[in-house]
Structure formats: structure tokens, C-alpha cells
mmCIF file of C-alpha atoms and ligand atoms in Angstrom:
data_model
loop_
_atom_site.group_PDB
_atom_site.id
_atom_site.type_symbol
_atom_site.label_atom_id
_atom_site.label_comp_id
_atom_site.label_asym_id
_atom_site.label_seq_id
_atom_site.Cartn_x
_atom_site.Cartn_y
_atom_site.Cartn_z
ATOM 1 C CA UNK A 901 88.443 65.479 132.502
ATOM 2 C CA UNK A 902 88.431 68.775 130.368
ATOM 3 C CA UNK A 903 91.102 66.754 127.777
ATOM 4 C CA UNK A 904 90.317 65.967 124.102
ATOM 5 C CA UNK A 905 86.957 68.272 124.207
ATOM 6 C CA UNK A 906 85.743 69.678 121.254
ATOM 7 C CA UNK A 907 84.877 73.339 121.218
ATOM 8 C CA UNK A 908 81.760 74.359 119.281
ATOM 9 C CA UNK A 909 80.676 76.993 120.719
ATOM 10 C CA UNK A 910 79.344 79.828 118.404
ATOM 11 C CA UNK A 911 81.003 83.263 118.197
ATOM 12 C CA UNK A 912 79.872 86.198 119.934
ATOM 13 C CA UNK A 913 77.423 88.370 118.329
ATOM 14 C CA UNK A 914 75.321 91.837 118.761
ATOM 15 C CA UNK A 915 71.799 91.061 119.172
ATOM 16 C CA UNK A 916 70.177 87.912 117.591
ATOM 17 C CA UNK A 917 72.620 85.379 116.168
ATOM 18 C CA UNK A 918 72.625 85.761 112.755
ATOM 19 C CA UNK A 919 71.126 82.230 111.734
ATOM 20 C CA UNK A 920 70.165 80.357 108.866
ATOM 21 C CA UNK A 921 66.964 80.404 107.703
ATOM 22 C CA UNK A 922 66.270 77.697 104.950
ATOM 23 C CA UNK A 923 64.051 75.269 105.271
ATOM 24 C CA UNK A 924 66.744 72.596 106.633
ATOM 25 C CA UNK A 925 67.485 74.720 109.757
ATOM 26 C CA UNK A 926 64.591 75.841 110.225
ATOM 27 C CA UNK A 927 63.184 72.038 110.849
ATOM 28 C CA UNK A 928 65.169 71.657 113.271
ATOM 29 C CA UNK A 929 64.643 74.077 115.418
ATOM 30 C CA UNK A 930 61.856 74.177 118.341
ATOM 31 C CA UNK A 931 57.832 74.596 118.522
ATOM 32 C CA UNK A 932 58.465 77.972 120.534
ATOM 33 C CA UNK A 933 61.161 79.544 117.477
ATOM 34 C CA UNK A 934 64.144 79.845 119.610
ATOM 35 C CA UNK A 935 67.386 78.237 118.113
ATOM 36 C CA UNK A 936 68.212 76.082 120.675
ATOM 37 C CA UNK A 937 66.949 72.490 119.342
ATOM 38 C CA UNK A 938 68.611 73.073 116.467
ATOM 39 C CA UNK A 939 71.789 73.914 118.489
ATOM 40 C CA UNK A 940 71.721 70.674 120.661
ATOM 41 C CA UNK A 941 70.953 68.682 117.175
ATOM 42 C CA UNK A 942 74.249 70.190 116.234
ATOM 43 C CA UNK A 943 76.378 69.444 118.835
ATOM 44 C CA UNK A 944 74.782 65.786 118.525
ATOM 45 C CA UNK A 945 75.625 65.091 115.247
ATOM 46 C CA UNK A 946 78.901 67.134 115.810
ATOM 47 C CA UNK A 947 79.570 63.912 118.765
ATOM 48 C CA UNK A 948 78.420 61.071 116.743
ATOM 49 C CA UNK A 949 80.909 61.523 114.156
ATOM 50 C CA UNK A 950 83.453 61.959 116.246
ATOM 51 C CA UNK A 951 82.312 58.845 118.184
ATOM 52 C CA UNK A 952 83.554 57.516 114.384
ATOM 53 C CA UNK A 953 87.203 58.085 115.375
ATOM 54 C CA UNK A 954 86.880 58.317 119.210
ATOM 55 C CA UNK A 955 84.052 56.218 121.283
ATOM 56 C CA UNK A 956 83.485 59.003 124.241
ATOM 57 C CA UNK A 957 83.536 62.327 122.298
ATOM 58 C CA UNK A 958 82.957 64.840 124.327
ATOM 59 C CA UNK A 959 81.788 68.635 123.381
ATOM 60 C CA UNK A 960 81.582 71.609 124.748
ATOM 61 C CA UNK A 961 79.619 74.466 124.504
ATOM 62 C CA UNK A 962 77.331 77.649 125.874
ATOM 63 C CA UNK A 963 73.863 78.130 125.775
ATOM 64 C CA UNK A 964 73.740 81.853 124.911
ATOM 65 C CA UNK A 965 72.040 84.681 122.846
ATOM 66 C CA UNK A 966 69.105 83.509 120.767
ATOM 67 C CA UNK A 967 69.643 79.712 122.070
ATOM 68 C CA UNK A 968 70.013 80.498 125.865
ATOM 69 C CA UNK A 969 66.421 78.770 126.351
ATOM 70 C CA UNK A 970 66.752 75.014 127.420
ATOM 71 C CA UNK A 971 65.416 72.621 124.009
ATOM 72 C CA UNK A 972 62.108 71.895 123.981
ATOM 73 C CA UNK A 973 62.288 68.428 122.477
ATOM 74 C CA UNK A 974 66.232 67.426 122.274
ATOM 75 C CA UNK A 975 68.036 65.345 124.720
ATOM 76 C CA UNK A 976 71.524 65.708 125.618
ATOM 77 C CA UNK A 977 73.965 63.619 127.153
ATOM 78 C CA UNK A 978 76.659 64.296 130.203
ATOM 79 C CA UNK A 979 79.791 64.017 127.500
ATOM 80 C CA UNK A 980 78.309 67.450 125.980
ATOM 81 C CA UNK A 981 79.356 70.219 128.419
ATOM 82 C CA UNK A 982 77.450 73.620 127.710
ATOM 83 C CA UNK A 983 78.022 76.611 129.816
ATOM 84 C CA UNK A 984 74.580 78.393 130.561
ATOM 85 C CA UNK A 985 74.874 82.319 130.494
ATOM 86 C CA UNK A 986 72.078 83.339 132.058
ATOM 87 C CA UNK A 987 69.586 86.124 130.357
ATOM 88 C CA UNK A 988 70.063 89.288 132.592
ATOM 89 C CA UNK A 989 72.648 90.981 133.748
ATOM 90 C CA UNK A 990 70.899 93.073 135.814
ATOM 91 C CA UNK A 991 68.736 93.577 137.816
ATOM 92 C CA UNK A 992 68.171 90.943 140.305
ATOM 93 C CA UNK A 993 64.426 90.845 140.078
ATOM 94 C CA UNK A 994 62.447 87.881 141.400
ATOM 95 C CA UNK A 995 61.385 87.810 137.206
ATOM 96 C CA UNK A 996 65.076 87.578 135.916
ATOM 97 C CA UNK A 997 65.858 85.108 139.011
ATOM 98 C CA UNK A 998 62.831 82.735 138.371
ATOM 99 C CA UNK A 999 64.119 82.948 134.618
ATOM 100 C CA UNK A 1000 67.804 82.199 134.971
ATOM 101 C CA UNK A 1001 66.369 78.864 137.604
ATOM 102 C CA UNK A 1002 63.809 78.325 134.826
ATOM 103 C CA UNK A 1003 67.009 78.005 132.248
ATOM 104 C CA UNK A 1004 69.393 76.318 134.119
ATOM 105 C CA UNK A 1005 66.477 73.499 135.036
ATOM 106 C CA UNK A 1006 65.110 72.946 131.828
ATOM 107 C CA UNK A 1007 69.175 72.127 130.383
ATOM 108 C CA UNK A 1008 70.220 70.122 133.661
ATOM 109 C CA UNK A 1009 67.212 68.076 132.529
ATOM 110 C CA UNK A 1010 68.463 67.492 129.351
ATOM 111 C CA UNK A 1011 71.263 65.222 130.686
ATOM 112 C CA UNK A 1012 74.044 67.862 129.340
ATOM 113 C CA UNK A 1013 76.789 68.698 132.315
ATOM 114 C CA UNK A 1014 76.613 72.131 133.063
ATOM 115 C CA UNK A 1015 78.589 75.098 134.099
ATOM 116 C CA UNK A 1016 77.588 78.446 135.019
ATOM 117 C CA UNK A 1017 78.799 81.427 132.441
ATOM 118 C CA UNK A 1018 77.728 84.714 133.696
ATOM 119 C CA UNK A 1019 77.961 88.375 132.151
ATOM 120 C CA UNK A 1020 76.525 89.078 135.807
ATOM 121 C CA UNK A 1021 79.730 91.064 136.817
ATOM 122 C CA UNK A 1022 79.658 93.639 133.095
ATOM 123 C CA UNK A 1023 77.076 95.101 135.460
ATOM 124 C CA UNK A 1024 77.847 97.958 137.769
ATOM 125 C CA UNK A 1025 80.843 100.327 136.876
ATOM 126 C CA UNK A 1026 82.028 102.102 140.555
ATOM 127 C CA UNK A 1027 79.022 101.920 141.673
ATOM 128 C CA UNK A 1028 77.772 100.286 145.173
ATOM 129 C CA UNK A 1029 75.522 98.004 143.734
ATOM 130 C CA UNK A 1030 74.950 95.108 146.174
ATOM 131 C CA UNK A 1031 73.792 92.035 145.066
ATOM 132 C CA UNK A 1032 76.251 89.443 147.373
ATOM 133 C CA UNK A 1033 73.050 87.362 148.851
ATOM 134 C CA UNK A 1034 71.318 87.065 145.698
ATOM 135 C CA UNK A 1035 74.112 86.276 143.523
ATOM 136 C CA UNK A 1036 75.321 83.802 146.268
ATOM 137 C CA UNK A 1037 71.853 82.293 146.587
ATOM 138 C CA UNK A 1038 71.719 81.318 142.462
ATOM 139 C CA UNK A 1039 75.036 80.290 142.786
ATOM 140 C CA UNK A 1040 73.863 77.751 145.399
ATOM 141 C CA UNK A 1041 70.534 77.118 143.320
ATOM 142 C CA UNK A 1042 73.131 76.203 140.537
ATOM 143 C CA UNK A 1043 75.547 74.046 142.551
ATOM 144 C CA UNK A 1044 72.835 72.208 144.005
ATOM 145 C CA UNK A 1045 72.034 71.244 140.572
ATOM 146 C CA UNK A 1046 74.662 69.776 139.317
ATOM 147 C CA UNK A 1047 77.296 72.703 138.591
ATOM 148 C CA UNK A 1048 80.873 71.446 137.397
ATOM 149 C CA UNK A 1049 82.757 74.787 136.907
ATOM 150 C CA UNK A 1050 82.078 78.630 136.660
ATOM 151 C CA UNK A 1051 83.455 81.388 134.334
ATOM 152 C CA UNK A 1052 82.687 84.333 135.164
ATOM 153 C CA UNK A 1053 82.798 86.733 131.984
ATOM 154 C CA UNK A 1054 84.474 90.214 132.936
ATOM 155 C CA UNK A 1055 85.672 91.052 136.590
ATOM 156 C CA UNK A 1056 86.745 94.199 137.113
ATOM 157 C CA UNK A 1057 86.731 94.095 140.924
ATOM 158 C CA UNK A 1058 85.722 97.454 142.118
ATOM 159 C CA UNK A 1059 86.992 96.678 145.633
ATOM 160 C CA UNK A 1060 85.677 99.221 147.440
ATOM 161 C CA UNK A 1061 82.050 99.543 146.773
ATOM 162 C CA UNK A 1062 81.398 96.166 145.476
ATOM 163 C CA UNK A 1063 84.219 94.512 147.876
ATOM 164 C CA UNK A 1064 80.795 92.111 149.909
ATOM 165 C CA UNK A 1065 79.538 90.320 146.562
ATOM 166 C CA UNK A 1066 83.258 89.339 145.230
ATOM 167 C CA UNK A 1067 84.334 88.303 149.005
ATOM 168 C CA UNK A 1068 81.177 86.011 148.691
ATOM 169 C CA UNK A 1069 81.439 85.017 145.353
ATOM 170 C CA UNK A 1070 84.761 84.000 146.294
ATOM 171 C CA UNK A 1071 83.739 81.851 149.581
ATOM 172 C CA UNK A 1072 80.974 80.532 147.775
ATOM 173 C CA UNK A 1073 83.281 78.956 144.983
ATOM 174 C CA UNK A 1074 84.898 77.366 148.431
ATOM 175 C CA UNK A 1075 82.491 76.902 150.726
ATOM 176 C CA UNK A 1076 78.923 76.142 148.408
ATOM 177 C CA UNK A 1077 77.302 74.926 151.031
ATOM 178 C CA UNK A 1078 77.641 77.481 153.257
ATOM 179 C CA UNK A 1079 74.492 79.921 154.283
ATOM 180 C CA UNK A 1080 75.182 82.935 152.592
ATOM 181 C CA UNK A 1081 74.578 85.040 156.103
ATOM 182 C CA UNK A 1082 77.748 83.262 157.117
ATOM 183 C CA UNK A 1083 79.900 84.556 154.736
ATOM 184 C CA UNK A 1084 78.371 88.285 154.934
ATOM 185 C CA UNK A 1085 79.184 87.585 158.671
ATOM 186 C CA UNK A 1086 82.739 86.544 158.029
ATOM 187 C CA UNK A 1087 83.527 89.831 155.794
ATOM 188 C CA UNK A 1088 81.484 92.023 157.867
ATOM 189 C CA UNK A 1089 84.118 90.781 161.438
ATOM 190 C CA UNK A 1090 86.726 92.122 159.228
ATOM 191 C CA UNK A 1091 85.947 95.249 159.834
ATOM 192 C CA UNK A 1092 86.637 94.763 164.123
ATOM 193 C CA UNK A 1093 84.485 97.502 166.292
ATOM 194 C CA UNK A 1094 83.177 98.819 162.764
ATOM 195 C CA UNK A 1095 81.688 95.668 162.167
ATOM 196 C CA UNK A 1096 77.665 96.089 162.755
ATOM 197 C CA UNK A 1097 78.685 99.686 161.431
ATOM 198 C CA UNK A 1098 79.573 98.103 158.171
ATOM 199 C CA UNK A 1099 76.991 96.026 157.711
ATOM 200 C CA UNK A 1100 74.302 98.579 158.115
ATOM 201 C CA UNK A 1101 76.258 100.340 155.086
ATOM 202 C CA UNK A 1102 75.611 97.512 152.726
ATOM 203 C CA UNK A 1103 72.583 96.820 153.651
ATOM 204 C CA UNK A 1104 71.655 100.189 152.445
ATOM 205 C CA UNK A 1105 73.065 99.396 149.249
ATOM 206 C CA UNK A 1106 71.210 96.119 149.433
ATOM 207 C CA UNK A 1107 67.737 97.867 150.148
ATOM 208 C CA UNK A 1108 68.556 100.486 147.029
ATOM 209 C CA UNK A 1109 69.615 97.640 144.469
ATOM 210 C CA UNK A 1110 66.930 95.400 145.572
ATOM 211 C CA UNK A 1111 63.852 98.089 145.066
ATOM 212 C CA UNK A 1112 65.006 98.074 141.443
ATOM 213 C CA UNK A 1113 62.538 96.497 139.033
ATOM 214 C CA UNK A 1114 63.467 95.686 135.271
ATOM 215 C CA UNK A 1115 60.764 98.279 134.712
ATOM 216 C CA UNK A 1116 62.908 101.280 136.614
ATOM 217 C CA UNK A 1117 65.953 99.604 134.520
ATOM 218 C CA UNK A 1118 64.931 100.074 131.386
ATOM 219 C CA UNK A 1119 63.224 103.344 131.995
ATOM 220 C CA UNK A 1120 67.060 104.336 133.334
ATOM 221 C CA UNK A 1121 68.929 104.245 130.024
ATOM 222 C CA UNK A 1122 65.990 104.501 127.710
ATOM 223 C CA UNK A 1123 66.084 108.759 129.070
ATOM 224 C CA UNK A 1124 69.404 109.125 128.484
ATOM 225 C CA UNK A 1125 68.873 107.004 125.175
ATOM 226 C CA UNK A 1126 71.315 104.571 125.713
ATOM 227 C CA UNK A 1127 70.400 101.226 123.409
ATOM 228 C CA UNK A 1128 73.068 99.133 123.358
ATOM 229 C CA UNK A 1129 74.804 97.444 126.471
ATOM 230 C CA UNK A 1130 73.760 99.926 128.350
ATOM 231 C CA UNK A 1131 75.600 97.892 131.572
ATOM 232 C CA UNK A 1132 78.429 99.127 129.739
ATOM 233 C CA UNK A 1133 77.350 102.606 129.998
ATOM 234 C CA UNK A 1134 76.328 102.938 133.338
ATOM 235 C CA UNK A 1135 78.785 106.214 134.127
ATOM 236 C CA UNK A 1136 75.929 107.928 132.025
ATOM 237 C CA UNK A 1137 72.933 106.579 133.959
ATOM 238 C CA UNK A 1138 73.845 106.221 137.331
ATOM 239 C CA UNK A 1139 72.301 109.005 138.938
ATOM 240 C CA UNK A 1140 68.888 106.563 138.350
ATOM 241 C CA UNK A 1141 69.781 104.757 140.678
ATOM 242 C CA UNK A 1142 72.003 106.492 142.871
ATOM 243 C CA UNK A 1143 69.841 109.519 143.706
ATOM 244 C CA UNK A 1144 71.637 112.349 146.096
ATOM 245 C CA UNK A 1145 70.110 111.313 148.901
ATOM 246 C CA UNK A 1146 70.640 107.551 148.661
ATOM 247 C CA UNK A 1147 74.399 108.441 148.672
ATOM 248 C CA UNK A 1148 74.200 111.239 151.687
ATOM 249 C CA UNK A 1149 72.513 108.183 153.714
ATOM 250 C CA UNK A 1150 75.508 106.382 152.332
ATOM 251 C CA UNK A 1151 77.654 108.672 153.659
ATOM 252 C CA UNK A 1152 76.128 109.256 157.068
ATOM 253 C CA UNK A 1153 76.056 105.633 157.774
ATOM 254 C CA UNK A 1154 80.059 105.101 156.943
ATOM 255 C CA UNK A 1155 80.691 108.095 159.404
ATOM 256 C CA UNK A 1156 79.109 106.034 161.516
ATOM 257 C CA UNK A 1157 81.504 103.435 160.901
ATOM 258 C CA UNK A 1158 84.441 105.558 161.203
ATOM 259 C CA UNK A 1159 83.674 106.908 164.177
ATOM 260 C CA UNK A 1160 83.022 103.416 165.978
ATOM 261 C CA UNK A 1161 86.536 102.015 164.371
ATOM 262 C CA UNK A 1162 88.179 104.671 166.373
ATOM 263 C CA UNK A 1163 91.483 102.955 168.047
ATOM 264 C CA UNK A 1164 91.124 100.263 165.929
ATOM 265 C CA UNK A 1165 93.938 100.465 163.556
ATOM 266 C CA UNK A 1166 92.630 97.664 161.046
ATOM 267 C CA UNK A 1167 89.160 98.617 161.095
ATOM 268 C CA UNK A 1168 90.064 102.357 160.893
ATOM 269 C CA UNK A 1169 91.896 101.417 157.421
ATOM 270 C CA UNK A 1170 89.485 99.156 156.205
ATOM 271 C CA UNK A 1171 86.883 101.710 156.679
ATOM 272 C CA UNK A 1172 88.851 104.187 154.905
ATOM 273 C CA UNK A 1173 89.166 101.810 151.947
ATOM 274 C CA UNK A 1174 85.527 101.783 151.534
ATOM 275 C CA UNK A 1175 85.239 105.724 151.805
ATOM 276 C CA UNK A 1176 87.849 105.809 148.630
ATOM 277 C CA UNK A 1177 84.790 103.856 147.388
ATOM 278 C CA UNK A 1178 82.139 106.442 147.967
ATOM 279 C CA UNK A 1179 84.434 108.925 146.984
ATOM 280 C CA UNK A 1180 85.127 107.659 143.424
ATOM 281 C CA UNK A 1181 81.266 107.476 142.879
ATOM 282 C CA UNK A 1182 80.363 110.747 143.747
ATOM 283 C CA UNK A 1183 82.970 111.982 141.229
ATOM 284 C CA UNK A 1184 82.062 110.154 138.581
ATOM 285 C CA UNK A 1185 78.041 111.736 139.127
ATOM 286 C CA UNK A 1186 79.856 115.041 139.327
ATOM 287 C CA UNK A 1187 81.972 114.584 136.496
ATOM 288 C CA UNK A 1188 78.817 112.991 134.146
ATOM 289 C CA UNK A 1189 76.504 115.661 135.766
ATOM 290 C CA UNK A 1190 79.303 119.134 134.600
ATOM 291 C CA UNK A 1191 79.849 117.024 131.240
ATOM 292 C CA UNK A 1192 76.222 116.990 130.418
ATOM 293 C CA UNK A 1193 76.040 120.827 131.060
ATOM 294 C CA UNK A 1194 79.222 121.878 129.631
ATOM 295 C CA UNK A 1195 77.397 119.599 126.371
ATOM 296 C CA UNK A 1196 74.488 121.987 126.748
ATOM 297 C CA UNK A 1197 76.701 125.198 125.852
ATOM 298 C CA UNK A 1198 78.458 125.782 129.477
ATOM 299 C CA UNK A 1199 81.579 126.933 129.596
ATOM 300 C CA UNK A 1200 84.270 123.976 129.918
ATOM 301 C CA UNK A 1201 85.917 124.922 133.119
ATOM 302 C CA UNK A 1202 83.740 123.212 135.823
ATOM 303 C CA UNK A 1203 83.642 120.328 133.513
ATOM 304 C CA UNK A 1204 87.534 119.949 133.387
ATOM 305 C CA UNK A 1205 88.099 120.758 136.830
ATOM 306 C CA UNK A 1206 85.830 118.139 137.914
ATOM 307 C CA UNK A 1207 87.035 115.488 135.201
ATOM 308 C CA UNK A 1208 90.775 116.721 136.628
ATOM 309 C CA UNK A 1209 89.450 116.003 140.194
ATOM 310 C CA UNK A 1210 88.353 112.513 139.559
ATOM 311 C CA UNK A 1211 91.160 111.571 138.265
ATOM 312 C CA UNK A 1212 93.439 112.820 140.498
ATOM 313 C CA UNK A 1213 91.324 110.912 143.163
ATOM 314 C CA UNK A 1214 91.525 107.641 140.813
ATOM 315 C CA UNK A 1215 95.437 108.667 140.868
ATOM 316 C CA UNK A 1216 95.519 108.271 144.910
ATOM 317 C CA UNK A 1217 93.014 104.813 145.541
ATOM 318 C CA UNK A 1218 94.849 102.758 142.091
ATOM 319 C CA UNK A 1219 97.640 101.825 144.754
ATOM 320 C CA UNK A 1220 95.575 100.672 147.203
ATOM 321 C CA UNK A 1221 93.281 98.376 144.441
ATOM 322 C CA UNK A 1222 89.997 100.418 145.869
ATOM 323 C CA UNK A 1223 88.758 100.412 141.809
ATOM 324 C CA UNK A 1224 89.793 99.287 138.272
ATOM 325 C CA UNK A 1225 90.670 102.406 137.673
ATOM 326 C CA UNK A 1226 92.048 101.835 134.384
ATOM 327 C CA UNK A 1227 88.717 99.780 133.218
ATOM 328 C CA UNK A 1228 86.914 102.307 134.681
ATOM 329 C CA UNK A 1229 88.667 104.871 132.110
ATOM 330 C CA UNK A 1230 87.850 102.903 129.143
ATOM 331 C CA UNK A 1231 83.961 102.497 129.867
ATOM 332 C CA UNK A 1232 83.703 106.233 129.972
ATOM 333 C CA UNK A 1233 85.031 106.999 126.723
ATOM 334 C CA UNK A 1234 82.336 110.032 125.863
ATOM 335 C CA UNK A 1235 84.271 112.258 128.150
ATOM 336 C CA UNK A 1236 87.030 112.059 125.630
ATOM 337 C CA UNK A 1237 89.659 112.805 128.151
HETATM 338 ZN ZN1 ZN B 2786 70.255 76.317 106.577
#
């Protein structure tokens, strides 16, 4: 199906595609001044003269960047494939949700085929940000609505903290019409007498990234005056969202687990694998936290001890694939290791 396309899809960019502006382009673009009529007129004339040499074209494509919005007054047709990348990457706000439905709507009416092209997974560093039921539930949203493929952009798999949304992004790619509870279910029996142990953990995690608002985002990395990707940044911000005593409740509740996987073998590893998790988290705040003071005219020493400490940790959990550990390293480049 995917033979003979033709790839027009525009290049990457930083901030606002730089477009054309004569008169020319500028009629064909749409009543509300995004660039994506004058996109989808492209990629129609792009088709027709290739209909010259081969009846059937086909094209394909992302919606993206200044023309992520659906067209307001071009139709499509199902040999032009675009790949919608939603607008957020975080966080999972009813607004951004209602959005990204809103998007991938208005195109599926345009008779294009669509699949789904996420930057969804750029978002979160080490960090036990858990958003497995809502990601699952605009994957179904998606699938339900005519879906053909995914490609998810960047997945650096922190195992250990973010282990429940790549289990059920994985089961979801297999089983889309599954409720999402079952697959939370499924992961959370893994973990054998730990189980309801387990699942009281993430749900913690679920109750802290869920109360975040794209208001408390952008007030995050606008105080430590990050601009720019700052879901690339995150080892600077995320003591916003992961305040001391979110992570001692963290804690408390995984001690929980421990102690109820007791004689259980599996479960007592598999709860161990999510404490290398935790672990790696609170390092990274540590090491941010003696950076920023050994920056404000401390003396290095707690700063390198810490750094040293982290990655000696990081050292330990790379066999057992608990985190990226070597993306990890090159998203925190500032601390110039
Ligand atoms: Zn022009």
C-alpha cells in the first residue's frame, strides 16, 4: 500500500514555518491565516500532475507547525496520506485534548487517510509522569476514526517510572479496542501480591500529572526562563511538578508495595525495578537543586558529589533498561559533566 508514494512533507523548523508571503501564496491560504489550505492546494496540484504519468498518485504528508489546523475550505482525497502531529506535547488538559480531537476531526473530514504523528513521548525526561489512560483514550478516539498507522516521534522508554503508559501504548497498538482499564489491569497482575500495591503508586502519579493545567505548565519553565522546547529541558524544571512531598508519598506508597511482594520472587524484582525509578528522579532534583547553588557562588563539592552519585546510580539500573540513561545524559547538557 505504502509503494510509489510521494513524500512532500515540509522540513522541520523552529517556530513558525518560514513561508512565503507574496500575494500568490497568500491567496491560497485560509479565512482564519493559518497555512494549511494552501498546504492541501499543494499537495493537490503536487497529485494531479503526477496523475499525468501515473493515474492513482498517491502523497504523503504531515499536518504540522503553522499548518497543523485542519483546511478550512480544501478537500482532500484518501490517496493523500498526511500524518497529524497533534499541538501539545504536554499537558494532558481537557483544552489540549478537545484540541488534538478538534484537529484530527476537521482532517478525517477532509477525505485525506490519516495517521497519528505524535511528539507526545519528547515529554517527560525520568520523571513519573503518568498519562497511560489518557494517551490510550486519544489513541482510541483516533483509531475509531479512521487511523492507518502511528509514528511515534522520540521514545526514550524510561522503563521504570513511565513503564504503565508504554505497556499500554503498546497493547493499544494490538488490542485498540480494548478498555483501557483492561490493559492497566493486565500490567498492574504483573506485579503478583504487589499488584493493588502498584496500582495505588501510579495512580498517584496519575492524580499529580492530571492536576496540571497548561496554566501551571507554562508558569513552570517561564521561572526558570526556559523558552524554547522546554519538554526538552525538563531536568531544570521538574521540581514544579514533582514537589518533595509528592515524591515522599511516592515513596511511602512503593514501600508499601515492597513489603506486600514479600516471598514473591517476581513481584519482589519487579518492584525493585520501579524503585531504580524513583531513585534516578530524586537524583536528578538533587543534582539540578546543588547545580543551581554551586551556580550561585557555592563551593563545587556538593555539586560534584551529587552529579558523581547520579551517575554512579545511572551506572547500576543501565543493565537492567530501568532508564535511557544515555538520552537522559544528553538532555542535561548544562551540567557540563
Ligand atoms: Zn509565494
Amino acid at each position: 500500500m505504502f509503494s510509489s508514494l510521494i513524500d512532500v512533507s515540509e522540513n522541520d523548523s523552529y517556530g513558525s514555518t518560514p513561508s512565503c508571503t507574496c500575494t500568490a501564496c497568500r491567496a491560497w491560504d485560509g479565512p482564519n491565516g493559518h497555512l494549511s489550505d494552501r498546504y492541501a492546494k499543494f499537495w493537490l496540484s503536487v497529485q494531479r500532475e503526477a496523475e499525468k504519468v501515473r493515474p492513482n498518485a498517491r502523497i504523503i504528508t504531515i499536518a504540522y507547525d503553522s499548518y497543523y489546523q485542519p483546511p478550512q475550505e480544501t478537500k482532500l482525497n484518501d490517496r493523500i496520506i498526511t500524518g497529524i502531529v497533534p499541538g501539545f506535547y504536554f499537558p494532558w488538559s481537557d483544552d489540549n485534548r478537545q484540541e488534538f480531537r478538534k484537529q484530527w476531526q476537521g482532517w478525517a473530514d477532509t477525505g485525506a487517510r490519516l495517521y497519528l504523528r505524535p511528539n507526545w513521548l519528547h515529554f517527560g525526561h525520568n520523571f513519573p509522569f503518568n498519562f497511560a489512560r489518557k494517551l490510550g483514550e486519544d489513541f482510541r478516539f483516533a483509531h475509531q476514526r479512521g487511523m492507518i498507522a502511528t509514528d511515534f516521534d522520540l521514545v526514550p522508554a524510561p522503563w521504570a517510572t513511565q513503564g504503565l503508559t508504554y505497556y499500554v501504548l503498546g497493547r493499544i497498538h494490538r488490542h485498540p479496542d480494548w478498555p483501557i482499564d483492561r490493559i492497566l489491569a493486565e500490567y498492574y497482575d504483573g506485579f503478583g501480591l504487589a499488584s493493588e500495591h502498584v496500582r495505588a503508586y501510579f495512580e498517584h502519579w496519575e492524580r499529580i500529572t492530571g492536576s496540571m493545567t497548561s496554566q501551571h505548565y507554562a508558569r513552570g519553565h517561564a521561572a526558570k526562563g526556559i523558552g524554547d522546547n522546554p519538554e526538552h529541558k525538563l531536568y531544570r524544571w521538574g521540581d514544579h511538578f514533582f514537589t518533595d512531598s509528592a515524591l515522599a508519598s511516592g515513596k511511602e506508597l512503593l514501600d508499601a508495595a515492597k513489603a506486600a511482594a514479600s516471598g514473591d520472587r517476581t513481584a519482589e524484582q519487579r518492584v525493585a525495578f520501579l524503585e531504580m525509578g524513583l531513585r534516578d528522579v530524586k537524583l536528578t532534583l538533587a543534582t539540578q537543586d546543588s547545580y543551581q547553588r554551586y551556580h550561585a557562588g557555592a563551593a563545587p563539592k556538593i555539586y560534584v558529589d551529587t552529579l558523581a552519585r547520579l551517575d554512579a546510580h545511572r551506572g547500576n539500573i543501565e543493565p537492567h533498561n530501568a532508564a535511557a540513561t544515555g538520552w537522559l545524559r544528553s538532555r542535561e547538557p548544562e551540567w557540563n559533566r
